[in-house]
Amino acid sequence: ATPPCKDEKELFVFLLRKSGVAKLKKCSFLANKSASVISGTCKKKVDYFIKNDVTHAPAQQVCYALCNSCSACYQNNKSKFFKAVRNGNTVTETCANLAKLEANVIKKYCSRDTSGGGYPSAKVVCPVACSAISGKCGKV
């Protein structure tokens, strides 16, 4: 489903500190920043954060119009998807790294619906990389 091409009212993860504390902001905050700050936030800040059972997504998943991320085939190669839980920790992988894997491994991750630690599955976050399997977004 194509997301609505408007900015949502939810908070997005503006900054995730190593201490595990997130700075959450509204799209209106980002809209008042320079084009380079908007672009950098949309392209480079890709973390998810759970607070009080609410998952907060990165700007590209909340501020669709600002980040120009409206297409159902929008993929940020820096975006992270849920890979596994190891020793109680959420393990993620980027779309760029997924696209480099063997076809059978891509199929394994792209056929899963599992999410964790706030991070969605590969088929949600990496539609272009998963096109190798789904064909949904054309050739990779």
mmCIF file with all atom_site columns, C-alpha atoms in Angstrom:
data_model
loop_
_atom_site.group_PDB
_atom_site.id
_atom_site.type_symbol
_atom_site.label_atom_id
_atom_site.label_alt_id
_atom_site.label_comp_id
_atom_site.label_asym_id
_atom_site.label_entity_id
_atom_site.label_seq_id
_atom_site.pdbx_PDB_ins_code
_atom_site.Cartn_x
_atom_site.Cartn_y
_atom_site.Cartn_z
_atom_site.occupancy
_atom_site.B_iso_or_equiv
_atom_site.pdbx_formal_charge
_atom_site.auth_seq_id
_atom_site.auth_comp_id
_atom_site.auth_asym_id
_atom_site.auth_atom_id
_atom_site.pdbx_PDB_model_num
ATOM 1   C CA . ALA A 1 1   ? 0.000  0.000   0.000   1.00 0.00 ? 1   ALA A CA 1
ATOM 2   C CA . THR A 1 2   ? 1.278  3.432   -0.889  1.00 0.00 ? 2   THR A CA 1
ATOM 3   C CA . PRO A 1 3   ? 1.547  5.643   2.185   1.00 0.00 ? 3   PRO A CA 1
ATOM 4   C CA . PRO A 1 4   ? -0.363 8.921   2.061   1.00 0.00 ? 4   PRO A CA 1
ATOM 5   C CA . CYS A 1 5   ? 1.885  11.670  0.726   1.00 0.00 ? 5   CYS A CA 1
ATOM 6   C CA . LYS A 1 6   ? 1.546  13.898  3.724   1.00 0.00 ? 6   LYS A CA 1
ATOM 7   C CA . ASP A 1 7   ? 3.418  14.311  6.952   1.00 0.00 ? 7   ASP A CA 1
ATOM 8   C CA . GLU A 1 8   ? 1.909  12.421  9.884   1.00 0.00 ? 8   GLU A CA 1
ATOM 9   C CA . LYS A 1 9   ? 1.316  13.887  13.339  1.00 0.00 ? 9   LYS A CA 1
ATOM 10  C CA . GLU A 1 10  ? 3.298  11.184  15.183  1.00 0.00 ? 10  GLU A CA 1
ATOM 11  C CA . LEU A 1 11  ? 6.734  11.809  16.608  1.00 0.00 ? 11  LEU A CA 1
ATOM 12  C CA . PHE A 1 12  ? 9.759  10.465  14.747  1.00 0.00 ? 12  PHE A CA 1
ATOM 13  C CA . VAL A 1 13  ? 13.191 9.445   16.052  1.00 0.00 ? 13  VAL A CA 1
ATOM 14  C CA . PHE A 1 14  ? 15.372 12.498  15.492  1.00 0.00 ? 14  PHE A CA 1
ATOM 15  C CA . LEU A 1 15  ? 18.302 11.191  17.498  1.00 0.00 ? 15  LEU A CA 1
ATOM 16  C CA . LEU A 1 16  ? 19.050 7.908   19.234  1.00 0.00 ? 16  LEU A CA 1
ATOM 17  C CA . ARG A 1 17  ? 21.841 8.219   21.773  1.00 0.00 ? 17  ARG A CA 1
ATOM 18  C CA . LYS A 1 18  ? 24.197 5.350   22.565  1.00 0.00 ? 18  LYS A CA 1
ATOM 19  C CA . SER A 1 19  ? 22.711 5.384   26.076  1.00 0.00 ? 19  SER A CA 1
ATOM 20  C CA . GLY A 1 20  ? 19.460 4.195   24.499  1.00 0.00 ? 20  GLY A CA 1
ATOM 21  C CA . VAL A 1 21  ? 17.632 7.497   25.000  1.00 0.00 ? 21  VAL A CA 1
ATOM 22  C CA . ALA A 1 22  ? 15.823 8.884   21.957  1.00 0.00 ? 22  ALA A CA 1
ATOM 23  C CA . LYS A 1 23  ? 15.063 12.471  21.051  1.00 0.00 ? 23  LYS A CA 1
ATOM 24  C CA . LEU A 1 24  ? 11.615 12.491  19.420  1.00 0.00 ? 24  LEU A CA 1
ATOM 25  C CA . LYS A 1 25  ? 10.374 15.322  17.200  1.00 0.00 ? 25  LYS A CA 1
ATOM 26  C CA . LYS A 1 26  ? 7.380  16.263  15.032  1.00 0.00 ? 26  LYS A CA 1
ATOM 27  C CA . CYS A 1 27  ? 7.559  16.799  11.279  1.00 0.00 ? 27  CYS A CA 1
ATOM 28  C CA . SER A 1 28  ? 6.793  20.487  11.851  1.00 0.00 ? 28  SER A CA 1
ATOM 29  C CA . PHE A 1 29  ? 10.119 20.729  13.745  1.00 0.00 ? 29  PHE A CA 1
ATOM 30  C CA . LEU A 1 30  ? 11.962 19.259  10.761  1.00 0.00 ? 30  LEU A CA 1
ATOM 31  C CA . ALA A 1 31  ? 10.042 21.434  8.265   1.00 0.00 ? 31  ALA A CA 1
ATOM 32  C CA . ASN A 1 32  ? 11.598 24.534  9.860   1.00 0.00 ? 32  ASN A CA 1
ATOM 33  C CA . LYS A 1 33  ? 15.149 23.280  9.273   1.00 0.00 ? 33  LYS A CA 1
ATOM 34  C CA . SER A 1 34  ? 17.402 23.851  6.252   1.00 0.00 ? 34  SER A CA 1
ATOM 35  C CA . ALA A 1 35  ? 17.152 21.615  3.180   1.00 0.00 ? 35  ALA A CA 1
ATOM 36  C CA . SER A 1 36  ? 20.453 19.933  4.093   1.00 0.00 ? 36  SER A CA 1
ATOM 37  C CA . VAL A 1 37  ? 19.244 19.105  7.634   1.00 0.00 ? 37  VAL A CA 1
ATOM 38  C CA . ILE A 1 38  ? 15.973 17.720  6.228   1.00 0.00 ? 38  ILE A CA 1
ATOM 39  C CA . SER A 1 39  ? 17.829 15.639  3.647   1.00 0.00 ? 39  SER A CA 1
ATOM 40  C CA . GLY A 1 40  ? 20.390 14.357  6.171   1.00 0.00 ? 40  GLY A CA 1
ATOM 41  C CA . THR A 1 41  ? 17.700 13.465  8.696   1.00 0.00 ? 41  THR A CA 1
ATOM 42  C CA . CYS A 1 42  ? 15.624 11.638  6.115   1.00 0.00 ? 42  CYS A CA 1
ATOM 43  C CA . LYS A 1 43  ? 18.527 9.746   4.569   1.00 0.00 ? 43  LYS A CA 1
ATOM 44  C CA . LYS A 1 44  ? 20.837 9.006   7.496   1.00 0.00 ? 44  LYS A CA 1
ATOM 45  C CA . LYS A 1 45  ? 18.722 8.729   10.651  1.00 0.00 ? 45  LYS A CA 1
ATOM 46  C CA . VAL A 1 46  ? 17.034 5.351   10.289  1.00 0.00 ? 46  VAL A CA 1
ATOM 47  C CA . ASP A 1 47  ? 16.580 4.088   13.847  1.00 0.00 ? 47  ASP A CA 1
ATOM 48  C CA . TYR A 1 48  ? 13.351 2.931   15.466  1.00 0.00 ? 48  TYR A CA 1
ATOM 49  C CA . PHE A 1 49  ? 12.640 3.337   19.182  1.00 0.00 ? 49  PHE A CA 1
ATOM 50  C CA . ILE A 1 50  ? 10.032 1.838   21.505  1.00 0.00 ? 50  ILE A CA 1
ATOM 51  C CA . LYS A 1 51  ? 8.751  3.958   24.392  1.00 0.00 ? 51  LYS A CA 1
ATOM 52  C CA . ASN A 1 52  ? 5.781  2.969   26.575  1.00 0.00 ? 52  ASN A CA 1
ATOM 53  C CA . ASP A 1 53  ? 4.851  0.213   24.076  1.00 0.00 ? 53  ASP A CA 1
ATOM 54  C CA . VAL A 1 54  ? 4.709  2.753   21.222  1.00 0.00 ? 54  VAL A CA 1
ATOM 55  C CA . THR A 1 55  ? 7.101  2.267   18.310  1.00 0.00 ? 55  THR A CA 1
ATOM 56  C CA . HIS A 1 56  ? 8.558  5.502   16.965  1.00 0.00 ? 56  HIS A CA 1
ATOM 57  C CA . ALA A 1 57  ? 9.850  5.346   13.393  1.00 0.00 ? 57  ALA A CA 1
ATOM 58  C CA . PRO A 1 58  ? 12.506 7.387   11.583  1.00 0.00 ? 58  PRO A CA 1
ATOM 59  C CA . ALA A 1 59  ? 11.512 10.578  9.740   1.00 0.00 ? 59  ALA A CA 1
ATOM 60  C CA . GLN A 1 60  ? 11.278 8.796   6.365   1.00 0.00 ? 60  GLN A CA 1
ATOM 61  C CA . GLN A 1 61  ? 8.424  6.676   7.784   1.00 0.00 ? 61  GLN A CA 1
ATOM 62  C CA . VAL A 1 62  ? 6.536  9.598   9.362   1.00 0.00 ? 62  VAL A CA 1
ATOM 63  C CA . CYS A 1 63  ? 7.330  12.743  7.364   1.00 0.00 ? 63  CYS A CA 1
ATOM 64  C CA . TYR A 1 64  ? 6.491  11.316  3.930   1.00 0.00 ? 64  TYR A CA 1
ATOM 65  C CA . ALA A 1 65  ? 6.134  14.630  2.096   1.00 0.00 ? 65  ALA A CA 1
ATOM 66  C CA . LEU A 1 66  ? 9.246  16.220  3.649   1.00 0.00 ? 66  LEU A CA 1
ATOM 67  C CA . CYS A 1 67  ? 11.369 13.128  3.011   1.00 0.00 ? 67  CYS A CA 1
ATOM 68  C CA . ASN A 1 68  ? 9.873  12.432  -0.420  1.00 0.00 ? 68  ASN A CA 1
ATOM 69  C CA . SER A 1 69  ? 9.265  8.843   0.735   1.00 0.00 ? 69  SER A CA 1
ATOM 70  C CA . CYS A 1 70  ? 5.686  8.384   -0.495  1.00 0.00 ? 70  CYS A CA 1
ATOM 71  C CA . SER A 1 71  ? 6.192  5.605   -3.027  1.00 0.00 ? 71  SER A CA 1
ATOM 72  C CA . ALA A 1 72  ? 5.405  2.006   -2.060  1.00 0.00 ? 72  ALA A CA 1
ATOM 73  C CA . CYS A 1 73  ? 8.777  1.272   -3.683  1.00 0.00 ? 73  CYS A CA 1
ATOM 74  C CA . TYR A 1 74  ? 10.651 3.894   -1.637  1.00 0.00 ? 74  TYR A CA 1
ATOM 75  C CA . GLN A 1 75  ? 13.810 2.373   -0.186  1.00 0.00 ? 75  GLN A CA 1
ATOM 76  C CA . ASN A 1 76  ? 16.624 4.038   1.718   1.00 0.00 ? 76  ASN A CA 1
ATOM 77  C CA . ASN A 1 77  ? 19.651 1.751   1.435   1.00 0.00 ? 77  ASN A CA 1
ATOM 78  C CA . LYS A 1 78  ? 20.704 2.792   4.951   1.00 0.00 ? 78  LYS A CA 1
ATOM 79  C CA . SER A 1 79  ? 17.343 1.660   6.395   1.00 0.00 ? 79  SER A CA 1
ATOM 80  C CA . LYS A 1 80  ? 17.518 -1.235  8.807   1.00 0.00 ? 80  LYS A CA 1
ATOM 81  C CA . PHE A 1 81  ? 15.254 -4.256  9.056   1.00 0.00 ? 81  PHE A CA 1
ATOM 82  C CA . PHE A 1 82  ? 14.863 -6.791  11.854  1.00 0.00 ? 82  PHE A CA 1
ATOM 83  C CA . LYS A 1 83  ? 17.159 -9.757  11.290  1.00 0.00 ? 83  LYS A CA 1
ATOM 84  C CA . ALA A 1 84  ? 17.190 -11.721 14.556  1.00 0.00 ? 84  ALA A CA 1
ATOM 85  C CA . VAL A 1 85  ? 17.523 -11.639 18.324  1.00 0.00 ? 85  VAL A CA 1
ATOM 86  C CA . ARG A 1 86  ? 20.903 -12.780 19.634  1.00 0.00 ? 86  ARG A CA 1
ATOM 87  C CA . ASN A 1 87  ? 21.688 -12.943 23.337  1.00 0.00 ? 87  ASN A CA 1
ATOM 88  C CA . GLY A 1 88  ? 18.630 -10.805 24.037  1.00 0.00 ? 88  GLY A CA 1
ATOM 89  C CA . ASN A 1 89  ? 19.719 -8.066  21.621  1.00 0.00 ? 89  ASN A CA 1
ATOM 90  C CA . THR A 1 90  ? 17.935 -7.034  18.430  1.00 0.00 ? 90  THR A CA 1
ATOM 91  C CA . VAL A 1 91  ? 20.110 -7.603  15.363  1.00 0.00 ? 91  VAL A CA 1
ATOM 92  C CA . THR A 1 92  ? 19.392 -5.451  12.306  1.00 0.00 ? 92  THR A CA 1
ATOM 93  C CA . GLU A 1 93  ? 20.724 -5.303  8.765   1.00 0.00 ? 93  GLU A CA 1
ATOM 94  C CA . THR A 1 94  ? 20.631 -2.581  6.111   1.00 0.00 ? 94  THR A CA 1
ATOM 95  C CA . CYS A 1 95  ? 18.820 -2.744  2.783   1.00 0.00 ? 95  CYS A CA 1
ATOM 96  C CA . ALA A 1 96  ? 22.141 -2.164  0.995   1.00 0.00 ? 96  ALA A CA 1
ATOM 97  C CA . ASN A 1 97  ? 23.636 -5.263  2.635   1.00 0.00 ? 97  ASN A CA 1
ATOM 98  C CA . LEU A 1 98  ? 20.504 -7.310  1.950   1.00 0.00 ? 98  LEU A CA 1
ATOM 99  C CA . ALA A 1 99  ? 20.753 -6.535  -1.770  1.00 0.00 ? 99  ALA A CA 1
ATOM 100 C CA . LYS A 1 100 ? 24.325 -7.957  -1.836  1.00 0.00 ? 100 LYS A CA 1
ATOM 101 C CA . LEU A 1 101 ? 23.297 -11.375 -0.493  1.00 0.00 ? 101 LEU A CA 1
ATOM 102 C CA . GLU A 1 102 ? 22.654 -14.575 -2.458  1.00 0.00 ? 102 GLU A CA 1
ATOM 103 C CA . ALA A 1 103 ? 19.134 -14.893 -3.902  1.00 0.00 ? 103 ALA A CA 1
ATOM 104 C CA . ASN A 1 104 ? 18.161 -17.705 -1.498  1.00 0.00 ? 104 ASN A CA 1
ATOM 105 C CA . VAL A 1 105 ? 19.161 -15.572 1.519   1.00 0.00 ? 105 VAL A CA 1
ATOM 106 C CA . ILE A 1 106 ? 17.298 -12.542 0.152   1.00 0.00 ? 106 ILE A CA 1
ATOM 107 C CA . LYS A 1 107 ? 14.247 -14.779 -0.281  1.00 0.00 ? 107 LYS A CA 1
ATOM 108 C CA . LYS A 1 108 ? 14.565 -15.983 3.334   1.00 0.00 ? 108 LYS A CA 1
ATOM 109 C CA . TYR A 1 109 ? 14.525 -12.450 4.782   1.00 0.00 ? 109 TYR A CA 1
ATOM 110 C CA . CYS A 1 110 ? 12.016 -10.997 2.308   1.00 0.00 ? 110 CYS A CA 1
ATOM 111 C CA . SER A 1 111 ? 9.466  -13.748 2.928   1.00 0.00 ? 111 SER A CA 1
ATOM 112 C CA . ARG A 1 112 ? 9.389  -13.115 6.690   1.00 0.00 ? 112 ARG A CA 1
ATOM 113 C CA . ASP A 1 113 ? 6.778  -10.979 8.444   1.00 0.00 ? 113 ASP A CA 1
ATOM 114 C CA . THR A 1 114 ? 8.730  -10.927 11.703  1.00 0.00 ? 114 THR A CA 1
ATOM 115 C CA . SER A 1 115 ? 9.688  -7.622  13.267  1.00 0.00 ? 115 SER A CA 1
ATOM 116 C CA . GLY A 1 116 ? 11.529 -6.907  16.488  1.00 0.00 ? 116 GLY A CA 1
ATOM 117 C CA . GLY A 1 117 ? 12.977 -4.162  18.621  1.00 0.00 ? 117 GLY A CA 1
ATOM 118 C CA . GLY A 1 118 ? 10.725 -1.743  16.759  1.00 0.00 ? 118 GLY A CA 1
ATOM 119 C CA . TYR A 1 119 ? 12.343 -2.622  13.427  1.00 0.00 ? 119 TYR A CA 1
ATOM 120 C CA . PRO A 1 120 ? 10.032 -3.918  10.661  1.00 0.00 ? 120 PRO A CA 1
ATOM 121 C CA . SER A 1 121 ? 10.660 -6.899  8.395   1.00 0.00 ? 121 SER A CA 1
ATOM 122 C CA . ALA A 1 122 ? 12.818 -6.644  5.263   1.00 0.00 ? 122 ALA A CA 1
ATOM 123 C CA . LYS A 1 123 ? 9.821  -6.783  2.938   1.00 0.00 ? 123 LYS A CA 1
ATOM 124 C CA . VAL A 1 124 ? 8.418  -3.642  4.589   1.00 0.00 ? 124 VAL A CA 1
ATOM 125 C CA . VAL A 1 125 ? 11.660 -1.640  4.725   1.00 0.00 ? 125 VAL A CA 1
ATOM 126 C CA . CYS A 1 126 ? 13.519 -2.896  1.631   1.00 0.00 ? 126 CYS A CA 1
ATOM 127 C CA . PRO A 1 127 ? 10.939 -3.234  -1.174  1.00 0.00 ? 127 PRO A CA 1
ATOM 128 C CA . VAL A 1 128 ? 13.530 -2.680  -3.923  1.00 0.00 ? 128 VAL A CA 1
ATOM 129 C CA . ALA A 1 129 ? 15.970 -5.281  -2.559  1.00 0.00 ? 129 ALA A CA 1
ATOM 130 C CA . CYS A 1 130 ? 13.045 -7.673  -2.054  1.00 0.00 ? 130 CYS A CA 1
ATOM 131 C CA . SER A 1 131 ? 11.977 -7.089  -5.675  1.00 0.00 ? 131 SER A CA 1
ATOM 132 C CA . ALA A 1 132 ? 14.484 -9.764  -6.593  1.00 0.00 ? 132 ALA A CA 1
ATOM 133 C CA . ILE A 1 133 ? 11.852 -12.086 -5.075  1.00 0.00 ? 133 ILE A CA 1
ATOM 134 C CA . SER A 1 134 ? 8.556  -10.197 -5.323  1.00 0.00 ? 134 SER A CA 1
ATOM 135 C CA . GLY A 1 135 ? 9.051  -8.364  -8.630  1.00 0.00 ? 135 GLY A CA 1
ATOM 136 C CA . LYS A 1 136 ? 6.911  -5.613  -7.031  1.00 0.00 ? 136 LYS A CA 1
ATOM 137 C CA . CYS A 1 137 ? 9.328  -2.741  -7.669  1.00 0.00 ? 137 CYS A CA 1
ATOM 138 C CA . GLY A 1 138 ? 10.962 -3.852  -10.918 1.00 0.00 ? 138 GLY A CA 1
ATOM 139 C CA . LYS A 1 139 ? 14.459 -5.136  -11.479 1.00 0.00 ? 139 LYS A CA 1
ATOM 140 C CA . VAL A 1 140 ? 17.096 -4.474  -8.852  1.00 0.00 ? 140 VAL A CA 1
#
